[in-house]
Short mmCIF file of C-alpha atoms and ligand atoms in Angstrom, two decimals:
data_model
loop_
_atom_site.label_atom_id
_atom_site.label_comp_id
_atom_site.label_asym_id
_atom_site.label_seq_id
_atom_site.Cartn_x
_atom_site.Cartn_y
_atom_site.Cartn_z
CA UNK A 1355 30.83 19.85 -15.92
CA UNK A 1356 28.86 22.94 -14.97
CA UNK A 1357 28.47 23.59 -11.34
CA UNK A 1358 26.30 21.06 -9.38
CA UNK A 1359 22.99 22.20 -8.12
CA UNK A 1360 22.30 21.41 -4.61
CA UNK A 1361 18.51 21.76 -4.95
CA UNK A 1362 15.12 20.41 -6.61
CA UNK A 1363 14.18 21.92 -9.42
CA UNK A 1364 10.29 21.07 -10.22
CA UNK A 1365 7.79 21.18 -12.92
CA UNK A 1366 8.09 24.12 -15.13
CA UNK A 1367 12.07 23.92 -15.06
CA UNK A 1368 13.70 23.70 -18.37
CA UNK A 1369 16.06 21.26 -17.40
CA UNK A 1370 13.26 18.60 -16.76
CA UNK A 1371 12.17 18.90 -20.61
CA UNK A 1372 15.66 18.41 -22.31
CA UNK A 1373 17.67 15.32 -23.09
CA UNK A 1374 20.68 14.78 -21.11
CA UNK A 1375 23.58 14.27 -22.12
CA UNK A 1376 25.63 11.58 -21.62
CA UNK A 1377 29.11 11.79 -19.34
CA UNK A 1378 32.15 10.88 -20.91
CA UNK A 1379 34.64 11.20 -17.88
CA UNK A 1380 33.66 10.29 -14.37
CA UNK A 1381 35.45 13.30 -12.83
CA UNK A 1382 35.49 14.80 -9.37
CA UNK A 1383 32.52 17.15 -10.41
CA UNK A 1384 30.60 13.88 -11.65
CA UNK A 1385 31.52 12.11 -7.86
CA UNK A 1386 30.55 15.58 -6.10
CA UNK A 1387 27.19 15.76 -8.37
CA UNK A 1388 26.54 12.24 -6.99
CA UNK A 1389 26.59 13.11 -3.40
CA UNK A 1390 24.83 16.02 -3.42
CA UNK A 1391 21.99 14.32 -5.23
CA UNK A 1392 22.13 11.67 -2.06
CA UNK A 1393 21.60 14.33 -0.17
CA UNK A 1394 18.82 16.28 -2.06
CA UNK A 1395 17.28 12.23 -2.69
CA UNK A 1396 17.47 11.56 1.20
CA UNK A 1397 16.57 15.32 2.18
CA UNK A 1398 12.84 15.06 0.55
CA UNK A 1399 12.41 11.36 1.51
CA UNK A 1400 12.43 10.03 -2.39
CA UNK A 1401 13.47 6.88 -3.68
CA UNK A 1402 14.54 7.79 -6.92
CA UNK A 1403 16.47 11.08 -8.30
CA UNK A 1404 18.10 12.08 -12.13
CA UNK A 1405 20.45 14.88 -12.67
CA UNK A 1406 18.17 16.81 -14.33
CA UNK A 1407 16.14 17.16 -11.42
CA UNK A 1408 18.42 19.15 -9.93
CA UNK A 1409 19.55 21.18 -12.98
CA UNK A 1410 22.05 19.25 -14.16
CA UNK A 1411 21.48 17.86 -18.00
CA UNK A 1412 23.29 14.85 -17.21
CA UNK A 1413 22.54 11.06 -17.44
CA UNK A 1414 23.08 10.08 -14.04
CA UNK A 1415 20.52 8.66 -11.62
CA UNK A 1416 20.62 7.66 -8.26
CA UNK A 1417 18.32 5.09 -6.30
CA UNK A 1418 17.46 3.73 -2.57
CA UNK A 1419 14.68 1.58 -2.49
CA UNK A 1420 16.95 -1.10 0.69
CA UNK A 1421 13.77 -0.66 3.07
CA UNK A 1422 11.86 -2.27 -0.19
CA UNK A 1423 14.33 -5.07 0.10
CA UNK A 1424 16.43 -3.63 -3.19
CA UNK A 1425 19.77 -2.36 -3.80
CA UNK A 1426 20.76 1.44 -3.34
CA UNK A 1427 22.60 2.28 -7.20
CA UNK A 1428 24.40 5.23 -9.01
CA UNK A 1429 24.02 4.21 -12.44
CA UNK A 1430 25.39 6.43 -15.21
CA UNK A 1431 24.37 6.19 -19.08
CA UNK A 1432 21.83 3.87 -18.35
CA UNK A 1433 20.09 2.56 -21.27
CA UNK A 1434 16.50 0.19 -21.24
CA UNK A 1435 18.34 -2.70 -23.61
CA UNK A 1436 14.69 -4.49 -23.35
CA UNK A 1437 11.14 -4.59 -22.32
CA UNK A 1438 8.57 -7.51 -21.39
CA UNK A 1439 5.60 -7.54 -23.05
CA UNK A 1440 3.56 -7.82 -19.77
CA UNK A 1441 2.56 -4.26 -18.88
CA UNK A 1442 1.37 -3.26 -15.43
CA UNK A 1443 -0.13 -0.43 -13.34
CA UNK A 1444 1.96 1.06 -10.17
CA UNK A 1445 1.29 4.21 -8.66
CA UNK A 1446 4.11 6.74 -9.33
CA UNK A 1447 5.06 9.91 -7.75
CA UNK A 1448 8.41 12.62 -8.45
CA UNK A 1449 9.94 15.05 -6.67
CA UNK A 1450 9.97 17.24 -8.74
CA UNK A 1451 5.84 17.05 -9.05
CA UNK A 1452 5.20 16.57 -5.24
CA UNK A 1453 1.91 15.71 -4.31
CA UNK A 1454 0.23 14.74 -7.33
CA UNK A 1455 0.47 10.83 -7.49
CA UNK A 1456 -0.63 8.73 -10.60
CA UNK A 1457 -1.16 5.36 -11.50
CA UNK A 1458 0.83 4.63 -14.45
CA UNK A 1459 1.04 1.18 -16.46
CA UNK A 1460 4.76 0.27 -17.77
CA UNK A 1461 6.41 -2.85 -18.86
CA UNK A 1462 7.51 -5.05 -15.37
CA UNK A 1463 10.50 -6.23 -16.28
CA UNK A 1464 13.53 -4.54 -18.17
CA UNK A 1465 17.12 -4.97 -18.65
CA UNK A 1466 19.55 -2.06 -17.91
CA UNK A 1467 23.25 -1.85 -19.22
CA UNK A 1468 25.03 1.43 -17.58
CA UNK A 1469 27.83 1.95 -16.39
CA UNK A 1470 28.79 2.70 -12.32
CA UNK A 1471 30.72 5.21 -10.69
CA UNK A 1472 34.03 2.97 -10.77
CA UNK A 1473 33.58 2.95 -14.24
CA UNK A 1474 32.73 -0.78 -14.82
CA UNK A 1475 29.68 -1.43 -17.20
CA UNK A 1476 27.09 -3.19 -15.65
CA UNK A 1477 23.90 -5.50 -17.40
CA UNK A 1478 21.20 -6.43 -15.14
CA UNK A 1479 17.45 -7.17 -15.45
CA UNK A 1480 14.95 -5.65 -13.17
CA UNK A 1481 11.68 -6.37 -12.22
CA UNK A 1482 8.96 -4.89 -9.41
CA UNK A 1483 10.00 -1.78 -7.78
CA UNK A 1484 13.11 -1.54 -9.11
CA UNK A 1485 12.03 -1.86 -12.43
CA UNK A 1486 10.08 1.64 -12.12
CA UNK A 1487 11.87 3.60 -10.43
CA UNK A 1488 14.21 2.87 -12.89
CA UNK A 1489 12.07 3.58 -16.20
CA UNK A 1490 10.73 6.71 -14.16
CA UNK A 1491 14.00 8.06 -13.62
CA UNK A 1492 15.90 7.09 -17.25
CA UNK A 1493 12.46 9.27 -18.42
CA UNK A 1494 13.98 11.97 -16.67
CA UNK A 1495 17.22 11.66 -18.89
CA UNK A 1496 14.60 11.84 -21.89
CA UNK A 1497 12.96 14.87 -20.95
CA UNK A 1498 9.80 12.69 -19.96
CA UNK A 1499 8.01 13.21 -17.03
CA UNK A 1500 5.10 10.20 -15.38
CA UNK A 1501 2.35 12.90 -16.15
CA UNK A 1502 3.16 12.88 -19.60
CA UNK A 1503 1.22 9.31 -19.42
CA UNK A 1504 -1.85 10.51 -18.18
CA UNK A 1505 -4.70 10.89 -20.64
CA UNK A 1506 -4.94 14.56 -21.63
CA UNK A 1507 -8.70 14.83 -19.44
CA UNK A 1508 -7.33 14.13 -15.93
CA UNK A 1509 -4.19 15.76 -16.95
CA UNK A 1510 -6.17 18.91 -17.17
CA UNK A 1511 -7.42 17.89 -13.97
CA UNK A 1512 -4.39 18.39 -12.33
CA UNK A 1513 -3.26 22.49 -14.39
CA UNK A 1514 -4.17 24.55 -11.16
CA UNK A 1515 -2.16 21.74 -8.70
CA UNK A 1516 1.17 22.05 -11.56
CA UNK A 1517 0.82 25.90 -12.03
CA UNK A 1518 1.07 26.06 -8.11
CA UNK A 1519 4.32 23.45 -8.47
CA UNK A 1520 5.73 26.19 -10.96
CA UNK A 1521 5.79 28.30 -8.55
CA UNK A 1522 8.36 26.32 -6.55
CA UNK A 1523 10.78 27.13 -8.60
CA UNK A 1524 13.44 29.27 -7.20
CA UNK A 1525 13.98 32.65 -9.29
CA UNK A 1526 17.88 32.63 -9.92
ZN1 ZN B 687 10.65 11.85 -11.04
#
């Protein structure tokens, strides 16, 4: 696995546009990856973080959302196995767009099937919050990001806000 990033990388990043791939061996680097995205998660105050946002073309994500009443989960692989049919608006943010938020209308409920760090393989279905952080996140592993919903006129509202989130990036 190459080296684990310890930092967000934001809009404008390659990494944040490419499908990640999927981990075949939970190794030490996978468990170190983990923690330092727990601590780059819990560092900005985010709910939600993928590998890719910071660097790392992986499909790992990592969620908190136990002061919304739901579970804190490192899920790896994790695949959307179905959709409801009832859509709905929530208002979505990333870290790696801060401060541009965005309401954006997904299916509520989902099931998941991925697999946890002790390597068991998990199904579950999720609804409410946890149901969009997760869809936001497995985007992530897609390449996708929540602006990529937004009709292309208020998207272009938003090109001087995202060419100053470029910016961000740090020049390695
Ligand atoms: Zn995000």
């Amino acid at each position: 696995m190459e080296s684990t990033n310890n930092h967000l990388v934001y809009y404008g990043n390659e990494t944040l546009r490419k499908i990640a791939e999927e981990i075949t061996n939970i190794d030490q680097g996978t468990i170190d990856l983990i923690e330092s995205m727990f601590n780059v998660m819990y560092g900005a105050h985010g709910i939600g973080l993928a590998a890719p946002q910071v660097g790392v073309s992986r499909r790992l994500l990592i969620l908190d959302i136990e002061s919304y009443r739901g579970p804190i989960l490192t899920l790896i692989n994790p695949v959307i196995t179905a959709r409801s049919d009832k859509l709905g608006p929530y208002e979505e943010g990333c870290l790696s767009v801060p401060g541009i938020n965005a309401m954006i209308t997904r299916p509520l409920e989902i099931s998941v099937r991925a697999v946890i760090p002790e390597g068991k393989e998990m199904n579950f279905e999720a609804r409410g919050l946890l149901a969009r952080v997760l869809q936001h996140e497995i985007d992530h592993l897609d390449g996708k990001l929540f602006i990529d919903y937004l009709e292309d006129h208020d998207r272009k509202e938003l090109t001087a806000e995202l060419k100053k989130i470029k910016k961000l990036n740090r020049k390695t």
